[in-house]
Amino acid sequence: MTLTQQQEQRLKALEGLYREWNAKINVISRKDIDNVYEHHVLHSLAIAKYLETVPGLEESFATGDILDLGTGGGFPGIPLAILYPEARFTLCDSVNKKTIVAQAVAQALGLENVQVVNARAESLGRSFDFVVSRAVASLTDFYPWVKGRFNDSILYLKGGDVNEEISQLMARHKIRPGKVHTWPVSSWLKDSYYEGKLVIHIEK
């Protein structure tokens, strides 16, 4: 993962911006605010690291139209938007105060490839190339929100024992074997925090 100087500066600026905004609007747990970079920024960038492992996928993502559903204060969308300036990101959350923070952070960084919307997925009325998200619900609950709304893949950050969830998802929505992949974040980030955390890749 090779970063430009501007990308490095923007990623480093996130910690201060989230500390400042979290004091006004609580979008990150108070006890976790000291770990913004390690637990939120780097965790988001695990999607980018996974993309590098799949031939051709990063190239598609890098210029794609991407929905971050349940973005909260902007994760994983804002770190990914910093990394992929040619991609277009729609950061969507149904909780207005969270989108206020995501919008303010994107504006402070000058991210012109980010649009923030306070809405539910079903009200967006269009499809995207990719959907990204960070553990906003179980896979079986999440998938119906975006079914038919993505042209390529879902990239979902989730922890724990997901085998049962994946089995239920595939059975309920008739997803063919070989269309769901899991990648351990701990293969890149060695901190114990990432043990059991996965990037789940669901192909169309």
Coordinates of C-alpha atoms in Angstrom, one line a residue:
M1 CA 0.0 0.0 0.0
T2 CA 1.9 3.0 -1.3
L3 CA 0.6 6.4 -0.1
T4 CA 1.2 9.9 -1.5
Q5 CA 2.3 12.6 1.0
Q6 CA -1.2 14.1 0.8
Q7 CA -2.8 10.7 1.6
E8 CA -0.5 10.2 4.6
Q9 CA -1.4 13.7 5.9
R10 CA -5.1 13.2 5.5
L11 CA -5.0 9.8 7.2
K12 CA -3.0 11.3 10.1
A13 CA -5.4 14.2 10.4
L14 CA -8.3 11.9 11.0
E15 CA -7.4 11.3 14.6
G16 CA -7.5 14.9 15.6
L17 CA -10.7 15.5 13.6
Y18 CA -12.5 12.6 15.3
R19 CA -11.3 13.6 18.7
E20 CA -12.7 17.1 18.1
W21 CA -16.0 16.0 16.8
N22 CA -16.5 13.2 19.3
A23 CA -16.4 15.7 22.1
K24 CA -19.5 17.3 20.5
I25 CA -21.3 14.3 19.0
N26 CA -20.5 10.9 20.3
V27 CA -19.9 8.6 17.3
I28 CA -17.0 6.6 18.7
S29 CA -17.0 5.0 22.1
R30 CA -15.4 7.2 24.8
K31 CA -13.2 4.4 25.9
D32 CA -12.0 3.8 22.3
I33 CA -11.3 7.4 21.2
D34 CA -7.6 7.0 22.1
N35 CA -7.5 4.2 19.5
V36 CA -9.1 6.0 16.6
Y37 CA -6.2 5.3 14.2
E38 CA -5.5 1.7 15.2
H39 CA -9.1 0.5 15.6
H40 CA -11.0 2.5 13.1
V41 CA -8.7 3.9 10.4
L42 CA -6.5 0.9 10.0
H43 CA -9.5 -1.5 10.3
S44 CA -11.2 0.4 7.4
L45 CA -8.0 0.1 5.3
A46 CA -8.1 -3.7 5.7
I47 CA -10.6 -3.6 2.8
A48 CA -7.9 -2.0 0.6
K49 CA -5.3 -4.5 1.7
Y50 CA -7.7 -7.3 0.8
L51 CA -8.5 -5.8 -2.6
E52 CA -4.7 -6.1 -3.4
T53 CA -5.0 -9.9 -3.0
V54 CA -7.7 -10.4 -5.7
P55 CA -6.5 -10.0 -9.3
G56 CA -8.3 -7.1 -11.0
L57 CA -10.5 -6.2 -8.0
E58 CA -8.6 -3.2 -6.8
E59 CA -8.5 -1.7 -10.3
S60 CA -12.4 -1.9 -10.5
F61 CA -12.8 -0.5 -7.0
A62 CA -10.4 2.3 -7.5
T63 CA -12.6 3.9 -10.2
G64 CA -15.9 2.6 -8.9
D65 CA -19.2 4.0 -7.5
I66 CA -19.2 2.8 -3.9
L67 CA -21.8 2.8 -1.2
D68 CA -20.8 2.8 2.5
L69 CA -23.9 1.7 4.2
G70 CA -24.3 2.4 7.9
T71 CA -21.2 4.6 7.8
G72 CA -21.6 6.1 11.3
G73 CA -19.0 8.9 11.5
G74 CA -17.4 7.8 8.2
F75 CA -16.0 4.3 8.5
P76 CA -14.9 2.6 6.4
G77 CA -15.8 5.1 3.7
I78 CA -13.6 8.1 4.6
P79 CA -10.3 6.2 4.9
L80 CA -11.1 4.4 1.7
A81 CA -12.0 7.6 -0.1
I82 CA -8.6 9.0 0.9
L83 CA -6.9 6.0 -0.6
Y84 CA -9.0 5.9 -3.8
P85 CA -9.5 9.5 -5.0
E86 CA -10.8 8.4 -8.4
A87 CA -13.6 6.4 -6.8
R88 CA -16.9 8.0 -5.9
F89 CA -18.2 7.3 -2.4
T90 CA -21.7 7.7 -1.0
L91 CA -21.7 7.5 2.8
C92 CA -25.1 6.6 4.0
D93 CA -26.5 6.4 7.6
S94 CA -30.0 6.7 8.9
V95 CA -28.8 8.6 12.1
N96 CA -28.6 12.3 11.3
K97 CA -26.0 13.2 14.0
K98 CA -23.6 10.6 12.6
T99 CA -23.8 12.0 9.1
I100 CA -23.1 15.5 10.4
V101 CA -19.8 14.2 11.7
A102 CA -19.0 12.3 8.5
Q103 CA -19.8 15.4 6.4
A104 CA -17.7 17.7 8.5
V105 CA -14.7 15.3 8.4
A106 CA -14.9 14.9 4.7
Q107 CA -15.1 18.6 4.2
A108 CA -12.2 19.4 6.5
L109 CA -10.1 17.0 4.5
G110 CA -11.2 18.4 1.2
L111 CA -12.5 15.1 -0.1
E112 CA -14.3 15.9 -3.3
N113 CA -15.1 12.2 -4.0
V114 CA -17.4 11.9 -1.0
Q115 CA -21.1 12.5 -0.7
V116 CA -22.8 12.0 2.7
V117 CA -26.6 11.2 2.8
N118 CA -28.9 10.8 5.8
A119 CA -31.1 8.1 4.6
R120 CA -32.0 4.4 4.6
A121 CA -30.6 2.2 1.9
E122 CA -34.0 1.4 0.3
S123 CA -34.6 5.1 -0.3
L124 CA -31.5 5.7 -2.4
G125 CA -33.2 4.4 -5.5
R126 CA -30.1 3.4 -7.5
S127 CA -27.4 0.8 -7.6
F128 CA -23.6 1.0 -7.0
D129 CA -20.6 -1.0 -8.2
F130 CA -19.5 -1.9 -4.6
V131 CA -21.0 -1.8 -1.1
V132 CA -18.7 -1.5 1.9
S133 CA -19.8 -1.6 5.5
R134 CA -18.5 -2.2 9.0
A135 CA -20.5 -4.6 11.1
V136 CA -23.7 -2.7 11.1
A137 CA -25.9 -5.9 11.3
S138 CA -25.8 -9.6 10.8
L139 CA -25.1 -10.7 7.2
T140 CA -28.6 -12.1 7.0
D141 CA -30.1 -8.8 8.0
F142 CA -27.7 -6.6 6.0
Y143 CA -27.9 -8.4 2.6
P144 CA -31.6 -7.7 1.9
W145 CA -30.9 -4.0 2.3
V146 CA -28.5 -4.0 -0.6
K147 CA -29.6 -7.0 -2.7
G148 CA -30.0 -5.9 -6.3
R149 CA -28.2 -2.6 -5.5
F150 CA -24.6 -3.7 -6.3
N151 CA -23.0 -4.6 -9.6
D152 CA -19.8 -6.2 -8.4
S153 CA -19.3 -7.0 -4.7
I154 CA -20.0 -6.4 -1.1
L155 CA -16.9 -5.9 1.2
Y156 CA -18.0 -6.3 4.8
L157 CA -15.9 -6.0 7.9
K158 CA -17.1 -8.3 10.7
G159 CA -15.7 -10.3 13.6
G160 CA -16.4 -13.5 15.4
D161 CA -17.6 -16.9 14.2
V162 CA -19.4 -16.0 10.9
N163 CA -19.6 -19.5 9.5
E164 CA -23.3 -20.0 10.6
E165 CA -24.2 -16.5 9.3
I166 CA -22.6 -17.2 5.9
S167 CA -24.4 -20.6 5.6
Q168 CA -27.7 -19.0 6.4
L169 CA -27.1 -16.2 4.0
M170 CA -26.2 -18.5 1.1
A171 CA -29.2 -20.7 1.8
R172 CA -31.7 -17.9 2.2
H173 CA -30.6 -15.9 -0.9
K174 CA -29.5 -18.8 -3.1
I175 CA -25.9 -17.5 -3.3
R176 CA -23.8 -20.0 -5.2
P177 CA -20.8 -21.8 -3.6
G178 CA -17.5 -19.9 -4.3
K179 CA -19.2 -16.5 -4.2
V180 CA -18.4 -15.7 -0.6
H181 CA -14.8 -15.3 0.6
T182 CA -13.3 -14.5 4.0
W183 CA -9.9 -12.9 4.7
P184 CA -8.5 -12.6 8.2
V185 CA -7.5 -9.0 9.0
S186 CA -4.8 -10.4 11.3
S187 CA -2.9 -11.6 8.2
W188 CA -2.0 -7.9 7.8
L189 CA -2.5 -6.3 11.2
K190 CA -0.8 -8.3 14.0
D191 CA -2.3 -6.5 17.0
S192 CA -4.5 -8.9 19.1
Y193 CA -7.4 -6.5 18.5
Y194 CA -7.7 -7.9 15.0
E195 CA -7.9 -11.6 16.0
G196 CA -11.1 -13.0 14.5
K197 CA -11.8 -10.0 12.5
L198 CA -12.5 -10.6 8.8
V199 CA -13.1 -9.0 5.4
I200 CA -16.1 -10.8 4.0
H201 CA -16.3 -10.6 0.2
I202 CA -19.6 -11.4 -1.4
E203 CA -19.6 -11.4 -5.2
K204 CA -22.7 -10.7 -7.2

